[in-house]
Coordinates of C-alpha atoms in Angstrom, one line a residue:
Chain A
M1 CA 116.1 134.9 20.5
S2 CA 114.0 131.6 19.9
S3 CA 113.2 130.4 24.0
S4 CA 114.5 126.6 21.5
S5 CA 118.2 127.5 20.1
D6 CA 119.7 126.4 23.0
I7 CA 118.1 123.2 23.8
T8 CA 121.7 122.4 26.4
A9 CA 120.2 126.0 28.1
L10 CA 116.5 124.1 28.7
Q11 CA 115.8 122.9 32.3
T12 CA 113.2 120.4 33.4
P13 CA 110.5 121.3 35.5
P14 CA 111.0 121.7 38.9
S15 CA 107.8 120.1 39.8
C16 CA 105.6 117.0 38.5
T17 CA 102.9 115.2 39.8
A18 CA 102.9 111.7 37.6
D19 CA 101.8 108.2 38.2
F20 CA 103.1 105.3 36.7
C21 CA 102.6 101.8 36.3
L22 CA 104.7 99.3 35.7
I23 CA 104.0 96.1 33.8
P24 CA 106.4 93.1 33.8
L25 CA 106.5 90.5 30.4
G26 CA 107.4 87.4 30.0
T27 CA 106.9 86.3 33.7
P28 CA 106.3 83.0 34.3
T29 CA 102.2 83.7 35.4
A30 CA 99.8 87.1 35.1
S31 CA 100.8 87.6 38.7
V32 CA 102.6 92.2 39.3
S33 CA 102.2 91.8 43.2
K34 CA 106.1 91.1 44.6
E35 CA 107.2 93.1 41.1
V36 CA 104.8 96.4 42.4
A37 CA 105.9 95.5 46.3
E38 CA 109.7 96.2 45.0
V39 CA 108.0 99.0 42.9
Q40 CA 106.5 100.5 46.6
R41 CA 109.5 99.5 48.5
L42 CA 111.6 101.9 46.5
L43 CA 110.1 104.5 46.0
K44 CA 110.1 104.9 50.1
K45 CA 113.6 104.4 49.8
S46 CA 113.7 107.1 47.8
G47 CA 112.5 109.8 50.4
L48 CA 109.9 111.2 47.6
K49 CA 106.2 112.3 48.9
Y50 CA 104.1 108.7 47.1
S51 CA 101.3 106.9 47.1
M52 CA 99.4 103.9 45.3
H53 CA 96.6 102.7 43.9
S54 CA 95.1 100.2 42.3
A55 CA 96.0 101.2 38.4
G56 CA 99.7 102.8 39.3
T57 CA 101.4 104.6 42.0
T58 CA 101.6 108.2 42.0
V59 CA 104.8 110.2 42.9
E60 CA 106.2 113.9 43.6
G61 CA 109.2 115.6 43.0
S62 CA 111.5 117.1 40.7
W63 CA 110.9 115.9 36.5
D64 CA 114.7 114.4 37.9
K65 CA 113.7 112.4 40.4
V66 CA 110.5 111.0 39.5
M67 CA 111.7 110.5 36.2
K68 CA 115.3 109.1 38.3
V69 CA 113.7 106.9 40.6
I70 CA 110.7 105.6 37.6
G71 CA 113.7 104.0 35.4
Q72 CA 115.0 103.2 38.9
C73 CA 112.7 100.4 39.1
H74 CA 112.8 99.8 35.7
T75 CA 116.5 99.0 36.5
M76 CA 115.4 96.7 40.4
L77 CA 113.4 94.3 38.5
H78 CA 115.7 94.0 35.5
Q79 CA 118.6 93.3 38.1
N80 CA 116.0 90.5 39.6
G81 CA 114.9 88.8 35.8
V82 CA 111.7 90.9 34.2
V83 CA 114.0 90.9 31.1
R84 CA 110.6 93.0 30.0
I85 CA 109.1 96.2 31.4
Q86 CA 106.7 98.7 29.7
S87 CA 105.7 101.3 32.1
D88 CA 102.4 104.0 31.6
I89 CA 103.5 107.6 33.2
R90 CA 101.3 110.4 33.3
I91 CA 103.0 113.1 34.0
G92 CA 101.8 116.8 34.5
T93 CA 103.4 119.9 35.1
R94 CA 102.2 123.4 35.4
T95 CA 103.1 126.8 36.6
D96 CA 100.7 129.1 37.7
K97 CA 99.9 127.2 40.9
K98 CA 101.7 124.4 43.3
Q99 CA 99.8 121.6 43.6
G100 CA 100.3 118.7 45.6
F101 CA 98.2 115.6 44.5
Q102 CA 96.3 115.4 47.4
D103 CA 95.0 119.1 46.9
K104 CA 94.0 117.8 43.5
V105 CA 91.5 114.9 45.3
D106 CA 90.6 117.4 47.4
A107 CA 89.4 120.4 44.8
V108 CA 86.5 118.2 43.7
K109 CA 85.8 116.5 47.5
R110 CA 84.3 120.0 47.8
L111 CA 82.5 120.6 44.4
L112 CA 80.8 117.5 45.5
E113 CA 80.2 118.3 48.6
A114 CA 78.0 120.4 47.9
D115 CA 76.3 118.9 46.2
G116 CA 75.4 117.0 49.0
K117 CA 75.1 119.4 50.7
L118 CA 71.8 120.9 48.5
D119 CA 71.4 117.1 48.8
G120 CA 70.5 117.1 52.4
E121 CA 68.1 120.4 52.4
E122 CA 65.5 118.8 50.4
Chain B
M1 CA 121.6 91.4 51.4
S2 CA 119.5 92.9 48.2
S3 CA 120.4 95.1 44.8
S4 CA 117.8 97.4 46.3
S5 CA 119.1 99.1 49.4
D6 CA 121.5 100.4 48.5
I7 CA 119.2 102.8 46.1
T8 CA 122.2 105.6 44.9
A9 CA 124.3 102.2 43.3
L10 CA 121.1 101.9 40.6
Q11 CA 121.9 103.4 37.6
T12 CA 119.0 103.8 35.3
P13 CA 118.4 102.0 31.7
P14 CA 121.2 101.9 29.7
S15 CA 118.7 102.1 26.4
C16 CA 114.7 102.7 26.6
T17 CA 111.6 104.2 23.8
A18 CA 109.6 106.3 24.3
D19 CA 105.7 107.6 22.8
F20 CA 104.8 110.4 24.8
C21 CA 102.1 112.4 23.6
L22 CA 101.3 116.1 25.3
I23 CA 98.9 117.8 25.8
P24 CA 98.4 121.5 26.6
L25 CA 95.9 122.5 29.0
G26 CA 94.0 126.3 29.4
T27 CA 95.1 127.2 26.1
P28 CA 92.7 129.6 23.9
T29 CA 92.3 126.4 21.8
A30 CA 91.5 123.3 21.1
S31 CA 94.3 122.9 18.1
V32 CA 97.5 120.6 19.1
S33 CA 99.6 121.8 15.9
K34 CA 101.7 124.1 16.9
E35 CA 102.9 122.1 20.3
V36 CA 103.6 119.5 18.2
A37 CA 105.6 121.1 16.3
E38 CA 107.5 122.7 18.6
V39 CA 108.3 119.8 20.4
Q40 CA 109.4 118.5 17.4
R41 CA 112.1 121.7 16.4
L42 CA 113.1 120.6 19.8
L43 CA 113.7 116.8 19.6
K44 CA 115.6 117.3 16.0
K45 CA 117.8 119.7 17.9
S46 CA 118.3 116.6 20.3
G47 CA 120.2 113.9 18.3
L48 CA 117.8 111.0 19.8
K49 CA 116.2 109.2 17.1
Y50 CA 112.4 109.9 17.2
S51 CA 109.5 109.9 15.1
M52 CA 106.1 111.4 15.5
H53 CA 102.3 109.9 14.0
S54 CA 99.0 111.2 14.6
A55 CA 98.8 109.3 18.4
G56 CA 102.2 110.6 19.6
T57 CA 105.9 111.3 18.8
T58 CA 108.2 107.8 19.6
V59 CA 111.6 108.7 20.5
E60 CA 115.2 106.0 20.9
G61 CA 117.4 107.1 23.9
S62 CA 119.1 106.2 27.5
W63 CA 116.4 106.5 29.9
D64 CA 117.7 109.5 30.6
K65 CA 118.4 111.4 28.1
V66 CA 115.0 110.7 26.8
M67 CA 112.8 112.3 29.6
K68 CA 115.1 115.4 30.0
V69 CA 114.7 116.3 26.1
I70 CA 110.2 115.4 27.8
G71 CA 111.5 117.4 30.6
Q72 CA 113.2 120.1 28.6
C73 CA 109.3 120.1 26.0
H74 CA 107.3 120.7 28.4
T75 CA 109.3 123.5 30.2
M76 CA 109.7 125.3 27.0
L77 CA 106.0 125.2 26.2
H78 CA 105.6 126.8 30.3
Q79 CA 107.7 129.1 28.4
N80 CA 105.7 129.5 25.8
G81 CA 102.4 130.1 27.8
V82 CA 101.6 127.3 28.2
V83 CA 100.3 126.8 32.0
R84 CA 100.5 123.2 32.5
I85 CA 100.9 120.6 30.4
Q86 CA 100.4 117.1 31.0
S87 CA 102.2 114.2 29.3
D88 CA 101.2 110.5 28.7
I89 CA 104.3 108.7 27.8
R90 CA 104.8 104.7 27.6
I91 CA 107.9 104.3 27.5
G92 CA 109.9 100.3 27.0
T93 CA 113.1 98.9 28.3
R94 CA 114.4 94.7 28.0
T95 CA 116.9 93.1 28.5
D96 CA 117.4 90.6 25.9
K97 CA 117.6 92.2 23.6
K98 CA 118.2 95.7 21.2
Q99 CA 115.6 96.2 19.6
G100 CA 114.3 99.7 18.0
F101 CA 110.9 101.0 17.2
Q102 CA 111.3 100.3 13.8
D103 CA 112.5 96.0 14.8
K104 CA 109.5 96.7 16.1
V105 CA 107.4 97.7 13.1
D106 CA 109.0 94.9 11.1
A107 CA 108.6 92.3 13.5
V108 CA 104.8 92.1 13.3
K109 CA 104.8 93.0 9.3
R110 CA 106.7 90.0 9.2
L111 CA 104.1 88.0 10.3
L112 CA 101.3 90.0 8.1
E113 CA 103.1 88.9 5.6
A114 CA 103.6 86.4 5.6
D115 CA 99.5 86.0 5.7
G116 CA 99.2 87.5 2.6
K117 CA 101.4 85.1 1.1
L118 CA 99.0 82.6 1.8
D119 CA 97.0 84.5 0.2
G120 CA 98.2 84.9 -3.2
E121 CA 99.1 81.0 -2.9
E122 CA 94.7 80.1 -3.2
Chain C
M1 CA 67.2 120.7 34.3
S2 CA 70.8 119.3 34.4
S3 CA 72.4 117.3 31.4
S4 CA 74.0 114.4 33.2
S5 CA 70.7 113.9 35.4
D6 CA 69.4 111.4 32.4
I7 CA 72.8 109.3 31.4
T8 CA 70.7 106.7 30.1
A9 CA 69.6 109.6 27.1
L10 CA 73.5 110.4 27.1
Q11 CA 74.9 108.9 23.4
T12 CA 78.4 107.8 23.1
P13 CA 80.6 109.8 20.5
P14 CA 79.7 109.7 16.6
S15 CA 83.7 110.2 16.0
C16 CA 86.5 109.3 17.4
T17 CA 90.1 108.8 17.4
A18 CA 91.9 106.4 19.1
D19 CA 95.4 105.0 20.3
F20 CA 95.9 102.0 21.7
C21 CA 98.6 99.4 23.0
L22 CA 97.7 96.1 24.2
I23 CA 100.5 93.7 26.1
P24 CA 99.7 90.4 27.5
L25 CA 101.0 89.2 30.7
G26 CA 103.0 85.7 31.8
T27 CA 103.3 85.2 28.3
P28 CA 105.8 82.7 27.7
T29 CA 108.2 85.0 26.3
A30 CA 108.7 88.5 26.5
S31 CA 107.7 89.4 22.8
V32 CA 104.4 90.6 21.9
S33 CA 105.3 89.9 17.7
K34 CA 102.3 87.3 18.1
E35 CA 100.2 89.6 19.4
V36 CA 100.2 92.6 17.7
A37 CA 99.8 90.0 14.7
E38 CA 96.2 88.8 15.5
V39 CA 95.2 92.2 16.0
Q40 CA 96.0 93.3 12.6
R41 CA 94.2 90.7 11.6
L42 CA 90.9 91.2 13.4
L43 CA 91.3 95.3 12.6
K44 CA 91.2 94.9 8.8
K45 CA 88.4 92.5 9.8
S46 CA 86.8 95.3 11.5
G47 CA 87.2 97.7 9.2
L48 CA 87.2 100.4 10.7
K49 CA 90.4 103.1 9.2
Y50 CA 93.6 101.7 11.3
S51 CA 96.8 102.9 11.2
M52 CA 100.2 100.8 13.1
H53 CA 103.5 102.3 14.7
S54 CA 106.0 101.4 16.5
A55 CA 103.9 102.1 20.1
G56 CA 100.7 100.6 18.9
T57 CA 97.7 101.0 17.1
T58 CA 95.7 104.4 15.2
V59 CA 91.9 103.7 14.6
E60 CA 89.4 105.8 14.1
G61 CA 85.8 105.4 13.9
S62 CA 82.4 105.6 16.6
W63 CA 83.3 105.2 20.0
D64 CA 81.1 101.9 20.4
K65 CA 82.6 100.8 17.7
V66 CA 86.3 101.9 18.1
M67 CA 85.6 100.4 21.9
K68 CA 84.2 97.2 20.7
V69 CA 87.4 96.3 18.0
I70 CA 89.5 97.0 20.7
G71 CA 87.5 94.4 23.5
Q72 CA 87.1 92.7 20.7
C73 CA 90.8 92.1 19.9
H74 CA 91.3 91.0 24.5
T75 CA 87.9 88.8 23.8
M76 CA 91.1 86.9 21.0
L77 CA 93.8 86.7 22.7
H78 CA 92.2 85.4 25.8
Q79 CA 90.4 83.1 23.7
N80 CA 94.2 81.6 21.9
G81 CA 95.6 81.7 26.2
V82 CA 96.7 84.2 27.1
V83 CA 95.4 85.0 31.2
R84 CA 95.7 88.8 32.2
I85 CA 95.7 91.9 29.3
Q86 CA 97.1 95.5 30.1
S87 CA 95.9 98.2 27.5
D88 CA 97.2 102.3 27.7
I89 CA 94.1 103.5 25.8
R90 CA 94.6 107.4 24.5
I91 CA 91.1 108.7 23.1
G92 CA 90.1 111.6 21.8
T93 CA 87.2 113.5 20.6
R94 CA 86.2 116.4 19.9
T95 CA 82.7 118.8 18.3
D96 CA 84.3 121.3 16.3
K97 CA 86.1 119.9 13.2
K98 CA 86.4 116.5 11.8
Q99 CA 89.7 115.3 12.0
G100 CA 91.3 112.4 11.3
F101 CA 94.8 110.8 12.6
Q102 CA 96.3 111.7 8.8
D103 CA 95.2 115.0 9.2
K104 CA 96.6 115.8 12.4
V105 CA 100.0 114.7 11.3
D106 CA 99.6 116.5 8.3
A107 CA 99.3 120.2 10.2
V108 CA 102.1 119.8 12.4
K109 CA 104.2 118.5 9.8
R110 CA 102.8 122.1 6.9
L111 CA 104.6 124.1 9.8
L112 CA 107.7 121.6 10.2
E113 CA 107.8 122.0 6.2
A114 CA 107.3 126.1 6.9
D115 CA 110.6 126.5 8.8
G116 CA 112.5 124.1 6.8
K117 CA 111.1 127.0 3.1
L118 CA 112.5 129.3 5.9
D119 CA 116.3 128.2 6.1
G120 CA 116.5 127.7 2.6
E121 CA 115.6 131.5 2.3
E122 CA 119.5 131.9 3.8
Chain D
M1 CA 88.9 77.5 11.7
S2 CA 91.1 80.0 13.0
S3 CA 88.6 81.4 16.2
S4 CA 88.7 84.9 14.9
S5 CA 87.9 84.7 11.4
D6 CA 84.7 86.0 12.4
I7 CA 84.9 88.3 13.9
T8 CA 81.2 89.5 14.3
A9 CA 81.3 86.3 17.6
L10 CA 83.8 87.8 19.0
Q11 CA 82.0 88.7 22.2
T12 CA 84.0 91.4 24.2
P13 CA 85.6 91.2 28.2
P14 CA 83.0 90.4 30.9
S15 CA 84.3 92.5 33.9
C16 CA 87.6 94.4 32.9
T17 CA 89.5 97.0 35.0
A18 CA 90.2 100.1 33.7
D19 CA 91.4 103.0 35.2
F20 CA 90.9 106.6 33.5
C21 CA 92.4 110.1 32.6
L22 CA 91.0 112.6 30.9
I23 CA 91.4 115.5 29.7
P24 CA 89.9 118.5 28.4
L25 CA 91.6 121.6 25.7
G26 CA 91.2 124.8 24.6
T27 CA 88.8 125.2 28.3
P28 CA 89.3 129.9 29.0
T29 CA 91.4 127.7 32.5
A30 CA 94.3 125.4 33.6
S31 CA 91.8 124.0 35.9
V32 CA 90.4 120.9 35.9
S33 CA 88.5 120.0 39.1
K34 CA 85.2 121.2 37.6
E35 CA 85.1 118.4 34.3
V36 CA 86.2 115.9 37.2
A37 CA 84.1 116.2 39.7
E38 CA 81.1 116.4 36.9
V39 CA 82.3 112.3 35.8
Q40 CA 82.2 111.9 39.6
R41 CA 78.6 112.5 38.9
L42 CA 78.0 110.7 36.2
L43 CA 79.7 107.3 37.8
K44 CA 78.1 107.9 40.7
K45 CA 74.6 108.2 38.4
S46 CA 76.2 104.8 35.9
G47 CA 75.8 102.3 39.8
L48 CA 79.0 101.0 37.9
K49 CA 82.3 100.3 41.2
Y50 CA 83.8 103.6 41.1
S51 CA 87.2 105.0 43.6
M52 CA 88.9 108.7 42.6
H53 CA 92.3 109.3 42.5
S54 CA 94.3 112.1 42.0
A55 CA 95.7 110.8 38.3
G56 CA 92.4 109.2 37.7
T57 CA 89.3 107.2 38.8
T58 CA 89.6 102.9 38.4
V59 CA 85.7 102.5 37.6
E60 CA 84.6 98.0 37.3
G61 CA 82.5 96.4 35.4
S62 CA 81.8 94.8 32.2
W63 CA 83.7 95.8 29.1
D64 CA 81.1 98.0 27.5
K65 CA 79.3 99.0 30.0
V66 CA 83.3 100.3 31.9
M67 CA 83.3 102.0 27.4
K68 CA 79.8 103.0 27.7
V69 CA 80.1 105.2 30.7
I70 CA 83.3 107.0 29.9
G71 CA 82.3 107.6 26.4
Q72 CA 79.5 109.9 28.0
C73 CA 81.5 111.6 29.8
H74 CA 82.6 113.4 27.0
T75 CA 78.9 113.6 25.3
M76 CA 78.6 115.0 28.7
L77 CA 81.4 117.3 28.6
H78 CA 80.7 118.1 25.3
Q79 CA 77.1 119.3 25.8
N80 CA 78.6 121.6 28.8
G81 CA 81.3 123.6 26.4
V82 CA 84.5 121.5 26.1
V83 CA 85.3 120.8 22.2
R84 CA 87.5 118.4 22.4
I85 CA 89.3 115.8 25.8
Q86 CA 91.4 113.2 25.7
S87 CA 92.0 111.2 28.0
D88 CA 94.1 108.6 29.0
I89 CA 92.8 105.3 29.7
R90 CA 94.3 101.7 31.2
I91 CA 92.4 99.1 30.9
G92 CA 92.5 95.1 32.3
T93 CA 91.2 92.2 31.3
R94 CA 92.3 89.3 33.0
T95 CA 90.7 85.5 33.0
D96 CA 92.4 83.1 35.7
K97 CA 90.9 85.2 37.7
K98 CA 87.8 88.3 39.1
Q99 CA 90.3 90.1 40.9
G100 CA 88.4 94.0 41.9
F101 CA 90.7 97.0 42.0
Q102 CA 90.3 96.8 45.2
D103 CA 91.6 93.6 45.8
K104 CA 95.2 94.5 44.0
V105 CA 95.7 97.6 45.8
D106 CA 95.1 94.4 49.3
A107 CA 98.0 91.9 47.2
V108 CA 100.1 94.5 48.3
K109 CA 100.2 96.0 50.4
R110 CA 99.9 91.7 52.8
L111 CA 103.6 91.7 51.2
L112 CA 104.8 94.9 52.6
E113 CA 103.5 94.4 55.6
A114 CA 104.8 91.6 55.9
D115 CA 108.2 93.7 55.9
G116 CA 106.9 95.4 58.4
K117 CA 106.8 92.2 60.6
L118 CA 110.6 91.4 59.3
D119 CA 111.2 95.0 60.6
G120 CA 110.1 95.4 64.1
E121 CA 111.9 91.7 65.2
E122 CA 114.8 92.8 65.1

């Protein structure tokens, strides 16, 4: 009767937004820009929508595709000689509406712009 | 020539350790224990090795299986009426050795126990 | 009129639960057990309540004390020669009730034990 | 003899880059744009350098100032009626060089632009 009794019938979410920050361990230098650039190149090939910022990379798509490409980033860096990788992933799913990552920023900016207009009126 | 030129040939890692903390949004109460219990029940059915602590749940297995079950946790809670879910996932992979999550704790405890022995000798 | 107009009057929360995972970058080896052991020793000296698990360490106390000790962990490891450190911190505060990190685990376990009793009745 | 024997003598890092994602729990709606806008207003008043993106906000400054303002964000939202708040914070410190968050993005972009030039040569 419970929806969770047959786990094999449970699909993963059809869409999600994930923001991940990948950290190589045990590398000769403390710089990670080379690895982050490799990740960007891989994301470009994936065909998924993504956006890099200073603390990570945001990527959109189905749960399976997004998680697969992050896993492929790990494998690629391992193949390049990095023996250990730790990623932090913030991932969100919602059923109430479809919202791309740019929509989220826009929603906040609209609220902040309203402040500006009020300020300007004085 | 580059190992990353053919993205479809890149596999996800054969093993990983993930620690995730799942947060339901827009729920009537601030309590999440009901949702966390549902997650534990689903993990039990998955057959993967897992361990709950106060700030999340650690789970071990192949990248694909681990990520699939976390995605299924999202879907299950959505089916139970939660419209939005945000998870934080710390995920690590390594090629230098196979280390279960209990091994990691044990390695630190051995170092700390050595302190204790030195303290006791005084 | 707004409560946030005078930022200097805003206190940080009197209590919080933080779970942090500290990662040293650019170290000779991929192992972090030595660094994690150092962190545990520092936490012990801090007098705060804490608990290590395989994916991090949970610590309880006032926002300022908790954040100070995590910062001190960074400084200590820098003094030991680690040039770059990245931490992931999950931190929660609530005003509806005082709940220690053990209480959170207990609340979920009570729900799961109820399952067991039902199973046993069959 | 150990540098960590007197914990009170340990300072927190003089500079850091933190990226945080704040999630209110038990709110009537699944939308968080109102809360995120409040956070942006508070950051503006703090005088610290910050930048919002779709998955969080990055802020730079001394460890103490950065952590204080994130704590003040929690307190402000609690005062506005949010009973429980969970934040994920990625925080980095380094002693090898001073690097602002824009510098990090620029370093990766330079590497990626070199790709483009090579592509263009064909």
